[in-house]
Amino acid sequence: ILNVEQSPQSLHVQEGDSTNFTCSFPSSNFYALHWYRWETAKSPEALFVMTLNGDEKKKGRISATLNTKEGYSYLYIKGSQPEDSATYLCASNTGGFKTIFGAGTRLFVKA
Amino acid sequence: DAGVTQSPTHLIKTRGQQVTLRCSPKSGHDTVSWYQQALGQGPQFIFQYYEEEERQRGNFPDRFSGHQFPNYSSELNVNALLLGDSALYLCASSPGTRNEQYFGPGTRLTVT
């Protein structure tokens, strides 16, 4: 994998549903994996920075896991709420200083 | 703390013109990165500035240039604007070159 890829592209869930997204990234020269939440008309907000294989991070109802050997990360949202509606971006730092972003997963949570 | 600020918020330019976008980093941050986000895509890395030098550059032509000032604020300049340069331009700052980035609200550039 040369680029950062995210799936699905968009997701529609009902309030209370749990959901998860996938981020695939180059596993060679891995340095860090970032997750951001980007609400409409706001700035992207950092959720997690993950660096170690097997790392798991949690913030409230949102958690993320990291597998650097196979180059993927999962983001989980438990009990989705309408305020979780946003675009979720992952970004990879590999080697140099630049950050490569995926195209994002657009989450819509219906009340 | 004002966070990362960018100016202007919106801008309309004509093909062939030049534009300058500005970014003030979060207090305590010395590194500024610029991204271009076209509709339906993730942010694309343009370049990063640290200690007033360009540290790394993405796949953007030389029409895109930048500058970082001693107070760590930064400018992005785009010459000879093309229609395809229409996008949201995001600035992000961080304490160091590889740490968690904080984003500004972006500048929406429209080229007609």
Tab-separated table of N, CA and C in Angstrom, chain B residues 1-88:
chain	number	residue	atom	x	y	z
B	1	ASP	N	-5.886	30.988	24.828
B	1	ASP	CA	-5.117	30.562	23.656
B	1	ASP	C	-6.028	30.557	22.437
B	2	ALA	N	-5.625	31.322	21.387
B	2	ALA	CA	-6.486	31.483	20.223
B	2	ALA	C	-6.450	30.256	19.325
B	3	GLY	N	-5.542	29.352	19.516
B	3	GLY	CA	-5.433	28.215	18.616
B	3	GLY	C	-4.822	28.662	17.303
B	4	VAL	N	-4.965	27.839	16.288
B	4	VAL	CA	-4.427	28.158	14.971
B	4	VAL	C	-5.409	29.067	14.240
B	5	THR	N	-4.918	30.174	13.746
B	5	THR	CA	-5.785	31.082	13.006
B	5	THR	C	-5.279	31.221	11.573
B	6	GLN	N	-6.225	31.431	10.675
B	6	GLN	CA	-5.887	31.596	9.261
B	6	GLN	C	-6.660	32.788	8.698
B	7	SER	N	-6.013	33.452	7.735
B	7	SER	CA	-6.697	34.556	7.060
B	7	SER	C	-6.281	34.589	5.600
B	8	PRO	N	-7.177	35.030	4.718
B	8	PRO	CA	-8.579	35.320	5.005
B	8	PRO	C	-9.391	34.024	5.111
B	9	THR	N	-10.674	34.155	5.389
B	9	THR	CA	-11.556	32.991	5.479
B	9	THR	C	-11.933	32.513	4.079
B	10	HIS	N	-12.263	33.457	3.238
B	10	HIS	CA	-12.632	33.154	1.865
B	10	HIS	C	-11.903	34.105	0.935
B	11	LEU	N	-11.683	33.641	-0.291
B	11	LEU	CA	-10.959	34.458	-1.256
B	11	LEU	C	-11.379	34.046	-2.659
B	12	ILE	N	-11.632	35.034	-3.500
B	12	ILE	CA	-11.930	34.743	-4.903
B	12	ILE	C	-10.888	35.435	-5.762
B	13	LYS	N	-10.252	34.650	-6.631
B	13	LYS	CA	-9.209	35.185	-7.503
B	13	LYS	C	-9.501	34.745	-8.943
B	14	THR	N	-8.811	35.414	-9.853
B	14	THR	CA	-8.939	35.099	-11.279
B	14	THR	C	-7.719	34.303	-11.726
B	15	ARG	N	-7.916	33.460	-12.718
B	15	ARG	CA	-6.800	32.680	-13.282
B	15	ARG	C	-5.621	33.596	-13.618
B	16	GLY	N	-4.426	33.122	-13.272
B	16	GLY	CA	-3.223	33.884	-13.575
B	16	GLY	C	-2.782	34.810	-12.450
B	17	GLN	N	-3.693	35.095	-11.530
B	17	GLN	CA	-3.327	35.964	-10.409
B	17	GLN	C	-2.491	35.213	-9.387
B	18	GLN	N	-2.041	35.964	-8.410
B	18	GLN	CA	-1.247	35.416	-7.310
B	18	GLN	C	-2.025	35.606	-6.013
B	19	VAL	N	-1.803	34.701	-5.049
B	19	VAL	CA	-2.515	34.800	-3.779
B	19	VAL	C	-1.568	34.481	-2.627
B	20	THR	N	-1.808	35.129	-1.497
B	20	THR	CA	-1.049	34.853	-0.276
B	20	THR	C	-2.022	34.524	0.845
B	21	LEU	N	-1.825	33.379	1.457
B	21	LEU	CA	-2.637	32.954	2.590
B	21	LEU	C	-1.764	32.992	3.842
B	22	ARG	N	-2.385	33.293	4.975
B	22	ARG	CA	-1.614	33.467	6.198
B	22	ARG	C	-2.070	32.532	7.306
B	23	CYS	N	-1.121	32.191	8.172
B	23	CYS	CA	-1.408	31.258	9.252
B	23	CYS	C	-0.626	31.670	10.495
B	24	SER	N	-1.315	31.715	11.630
B	24	SER	CA	-0.641	31.935	12.919
B	24	SER	C	-0.784	30.657	13.731
B	25	PRO	N	0.315	30.073	14.163
B	25	PRO	CA	0.242	28.793	14.865
B	25	PRO	C	-0.265	28.947	16.296
B	26	LYS	N	-0.616	27.826	16.867
B	26	LYS	CA	-1.001	27.774	18.276
B	26	LYS	C	0.209	28.181	19.120
B	27	SER	N	-0.068	28.857	20.231
B	27	SER	CA	0.999	29.301	21.107
B	27	SER	C	1.880	28.123	21.520
B	28	GLY	N	3.192	28.309	21.409
B	28	GLY	CA	4.130	27.255	21.796
B	28	GLY	C	4.496	26.310	20.670
B	29	HIS	N	3.854	26.449	19.524
B	29	HIS	CA	4.151	25.582	18.375
B	29	HIS	C	5.134	26.271	17.443
B	30	ASP	N	6.116	25.495	16.956
B	30	ASP	CA	7.145	26.072	16.111
B	30	ASP	C	7.126	25.522	14.686
B	31	THR	N	6.218	24.625	14.415
B	31	THR	CA	6.172	23.961	13.105
B	31	THR	C	4.819	24.207	12.462
B	32	VAL	N	4.863	24.559	11.188
B	32	VAL	CA	3.624	24.820	10.435
B	32	VAL	C	3.623	23.976	9.172
B	33	SER	N	2.515	23.294	8.934
B	33	SER	CA	2.328	22.516	7.713
B	33	SER	C	1.125	23.063	6.965
B	34	TRP	N	1.197	22.990	5.654
B	34	TRP	CA	0.100	23.449	4.803
B	34	TRP	C	-0.468	22.274	4.018
B	35	TYR	N	-1.791	22.289	3.881
B	35	TYR	CA	-2.484	21.231	3.142
B	35	TYR	C	-3.506	21.847	2.195
B	36	GLN	N	-3.731	21.151	1.083
B	36	GLN	CA	-4.790	21.525	0.155
B	36	GLN	C	-5.848	20.434	0.202
B	37	GLN	N	-7.101	20.825	0.393
B	37	GLN	CA	-8.162	19.841	0.429
B	37	GLN	C	-9.180	20.142	-0.659
B	38	ALA	N	-9.173	19.324	-1.686
B	38	ALA	CA	-10.153	19.453	-2.763
B	38	ALA	C	-11.394	18.664	-2.373
B	39	LEU	N	-12.488	18.988	-3.007
B	39	LEU	CA	-13.769	18.357	-2.680
B	39	LEU	C	-13.682	16.847	-2.816
B	40	GLY	N	-14.118	16.136	-1.796
B	40	GLY	CA	-14.157	14.679	-1.850
B	40	GLY	C	-12.847	13.987	-1.577
B	41	GLN	N	-11.819	14.757	-1.275
B	41	GLN	CA	-10.515	14.161	-1.003
B	41	GLN	C	-10.059	14.504	0.406
B	42	GLY	N	-9.079	13.764	0.877
B	42	GLY	CA	-8.445	14.129	2.136
B	42	GLY	C	-7.467	15.263	1.912
B	43	PRO	N	-7.026	15.900	2.965
B	43	PRO	CA	-6.020	16.959	2.822
B	43	PRO	C	-4.746	16.420	2.181
B	44	GLN	N	-4.214	17.152	1.217
B	44	GLN	CA	-2.968	16.785	0.542
B	44	GLN	C	-1.842	17.673	1.065
B	45	PHE	N	-0.769	17.047	1.489
B	45	PHE	CA	0.361	17.763	2.077
B	45	PHE	C	1.055	18.617	1.028
B	46	ILE	N	1.227	19.922	1.329
B	46	ILE	CA	1.937	20.820	0.421
B	46	ILE	C	3.390	20.947	0.864
B	47	PHE	N	3.606	21.458	2.075
B	47	PHE	CA	4.950	21.521	2.657
B	47	PHE	C	4.857	21.822	4.144
B	48	GLN	N	6.019	21.683	4.790
B	48	GLN	CA	6.133	21.937	6.222
B	48	GLN	C	7.301	22.882	6.467
B	49	TYR	N	7.084	23.824	7.398
B	49	TYR	CA	8.129	24.765	7.770
B	49	TYR	C	8.505	24.605	9.236
B	50	TYR	N	9.793	24.616	9.456
B	50	TYR	CA	10.346	24.525	10.817
B	50	TYR	C	11.620	25.328	10.837
B	51	GLU	N	11.793	26.152	11.837
B	51	GLU	CA	12.962	27.016	11.946
B	51	GLU	C	13.166	27.830	10.673
B	52	GLU	N	12.056	28.322	10.153
B	52	GLU	CA	12.031	29.214	8.987
B	52	GLU	C	12.525	28.545	7.707
B	53	GLU	N	12.580	27.218	7.717
B	53	GLU	CA	13.014	26.502	6.511
B	53	GLU	C	11.943	25.496	6.089
B	54	GLU	N	11.852	25.270	4.785
B	54	GLU	CA	10.978	24.232	4.269
B	54	GLU	C	11.640	22.880	4.516
B	55	ARG	N	10.972	22.029	5.321
B	55	ARG	CA	11.574	20.753	5.714
B	55	ARG	C	11.233	19.621	4.764
B	56	GLN	N	10.044	19.648	4.257
B	56	GLN	CA	9.613	18.600	3.329
B	56	GLN	C	8.507	19.172	2.461
B	57	ARG	N	8.399	18.613	1.255
B	57	ARG	CA	7.454	19.120	0.296
B	57	ARG	C	6.681	17.967	-0.315
B	58	GLY	N	5.407	18.180	-0.547
B	58	GLY	CA	4.585	17.192	-1.239
B	58	GLY	C	4.688	17.387	-2.742
B	59	ASN	N	3.818	16.730	-3.480
B	59	ASN	CA	3.865	16.776	-4.940
B	59	ASN	C	3.121	17.990	-5.488
B	60	PHE	N	3.629	19.137	-5.192
B	60	PHE	CA	3.040	20.381	-5.685
B	60	PHE	C	4.093	21.131	-6.494
B	61	PRO	N	3.634	21.831	-7.562
B	61	PRO	CA	4.607	22.546	-8.418
B	61	PRO	C	5.213	23.740	-7.695
B	62	ASP	N	6.241	24.291	-8.337
B	62	ASP	CA	6.955	25.425	-7.744
B	62	ASP	C	6.101	26.685	-7.647
B	63	ARG	N	4.939	26.665	-8.279
B	63	ARG	CA	4.024	27.810	-8.135
B	63	ARG	C	3.593	27.988	-6.678
B	64	PHE	N	3.698	26.904	-5.940
B	64	PHE	CA	3.366	26.932	-4.511
B	64	PHE	C	4.649	27.168	-3.724
B	65	SER	N	4.673	28.261	-2.994
B	65	SER	CA	5.847	28.558	-2.181
B	65	SER	C	5.379	29.060	-0.822
B	66	GLY	N	6.311	29.081	0.096
B	66	GLY	CA	5.920	29.497	1.433
B	66	GLY	C	7.021	30.218	2.160
B	67	HIS	N	6.675	30.601	3.359
B	67	HIS	CA	7.649	31.312	4.185
B	67	HIS	C	7.227	31.144	5.632
B	68	GLN	N	8.213	31.056	6.516
B	68	GLN	CA	7.920	31.076	7.953
B	68	GLN	C	8.709	32.220	8.574
B	69	PHE	N	8.063	32.956	9.428
B	69	PHE	CA	8.671	34.121	10.058
B	69	PHE	C	9.242	33.744	11.430
B	70	PRO	N	10.103	34.639	11.988
B	70	PRO	CA	10.701	34.335	13.302
B	70	PRO	C	9.668	34.075	14.395
B	71	ASN	N	8.467	34.625	14.278
B	71	ASN	CA	7.436	34.368	15.294
B	71	ASN	C	6.651	33.089	14.988
B	72	TYR	N	7.127	32.304	14.033
B	72	TYR	CA	6.586	31.004	13.624
B	72	TYR	C	5.349	31.095	12.732
B	73	SER	N	4.806	32.291	12.533
B	73	SER	CA	3.692	32.400	11.600
B	73	SER	C	4.187	32.079	10.201
B	74	SER	N	3.245	31.811	9.307
B	74	SER	CA	3.639	31.325	7.988
B	74	SER	C	2.725	31.880	6.912
B	75	GLU	N	3.246	31.942	5.713
B	75	GLU	CA	2.477	32.317	4.534
B	75	GLU	C	2.588	31.239	3.477
B	76	LEU	N	1.506	31.074	2.749
B	76	LEU	CA	1.493	30.208	1.567
B	76	LEU	C	1.204	31.108	0.374
B	77	ASN	N	2.081	31.070	-0.618
B	77	ASN	CA	1.904	31.851	-1.831
B	77	ASN	C	1.660	30.919	-3.010
B	78	VAL	N	0.697	31.285	-3.829
B	78	VAL	CA	0.449	30.519	-5.043
B	78	VAL	C	0.456	31.500	-6.213
B	79	ASN	N	1.343	31.263	-7.180
B	79	ASN	CA	1.452	32.115	-8.363
B	79	ASN	C	0.707	31.495	-9.539
B	80	ALA	N	0.402	32.348	-10.522
B	80	ALA	CA	-0.205	31.884	-11.772
B	80	ALA	C	-1.362	30.920	-11.494
B	81	LEU	N	-2.342	31.387	-10.760
B	81	LEU	CA	-3.442	30.537	-10.319
B	81	LEU	C	-4.151	29.853	-11.483
B	82	LEU	N	-4.491	28.585	-11.234
B	82	LEU	CA	-5.264	27.781	-12.176
B	82	LEU	C	-6.626	27.472	-11.554
B	83	LEU	N	-7.581	27.126	-12.402
B	83	LEU	CA	-8.900	26.764	-11.882
B	83	LEU	C	-8.786	25.614	-10.883
B	84	GLY	N	-7.862	24.701	-11.143
B	84	GLY	CA	-7.691	23.535	-10.297
B	84	GLY	C	-7.102	23.829	-8.928
B	85	ASP	N	-6.684	25.077	-8.721
B	85	ASP	CA	-6.176	25.464	-7.402
B	85	ASP	C	-7.313	25.808	-6.447
B	86	SER	N	-8.531	25.847	-6.942
B	86	SER	CA	-9.683	26.097	-6.080
B	86	SER	C	-9.790	24.960	-5.067
B	87	ALA	N	-9.767	25.303	-3.790
B	87	ALA	CA	-9.763	24.283	-2.741
B	87	ALA	C	-9.822	24.964	-1.385
B	88	LEU	N	-9.902	24.141	-0.351
B	88	LEU	CA	-9.757	24.621	1.013
B	88	LEU	C	-8.291	24.427	1.399
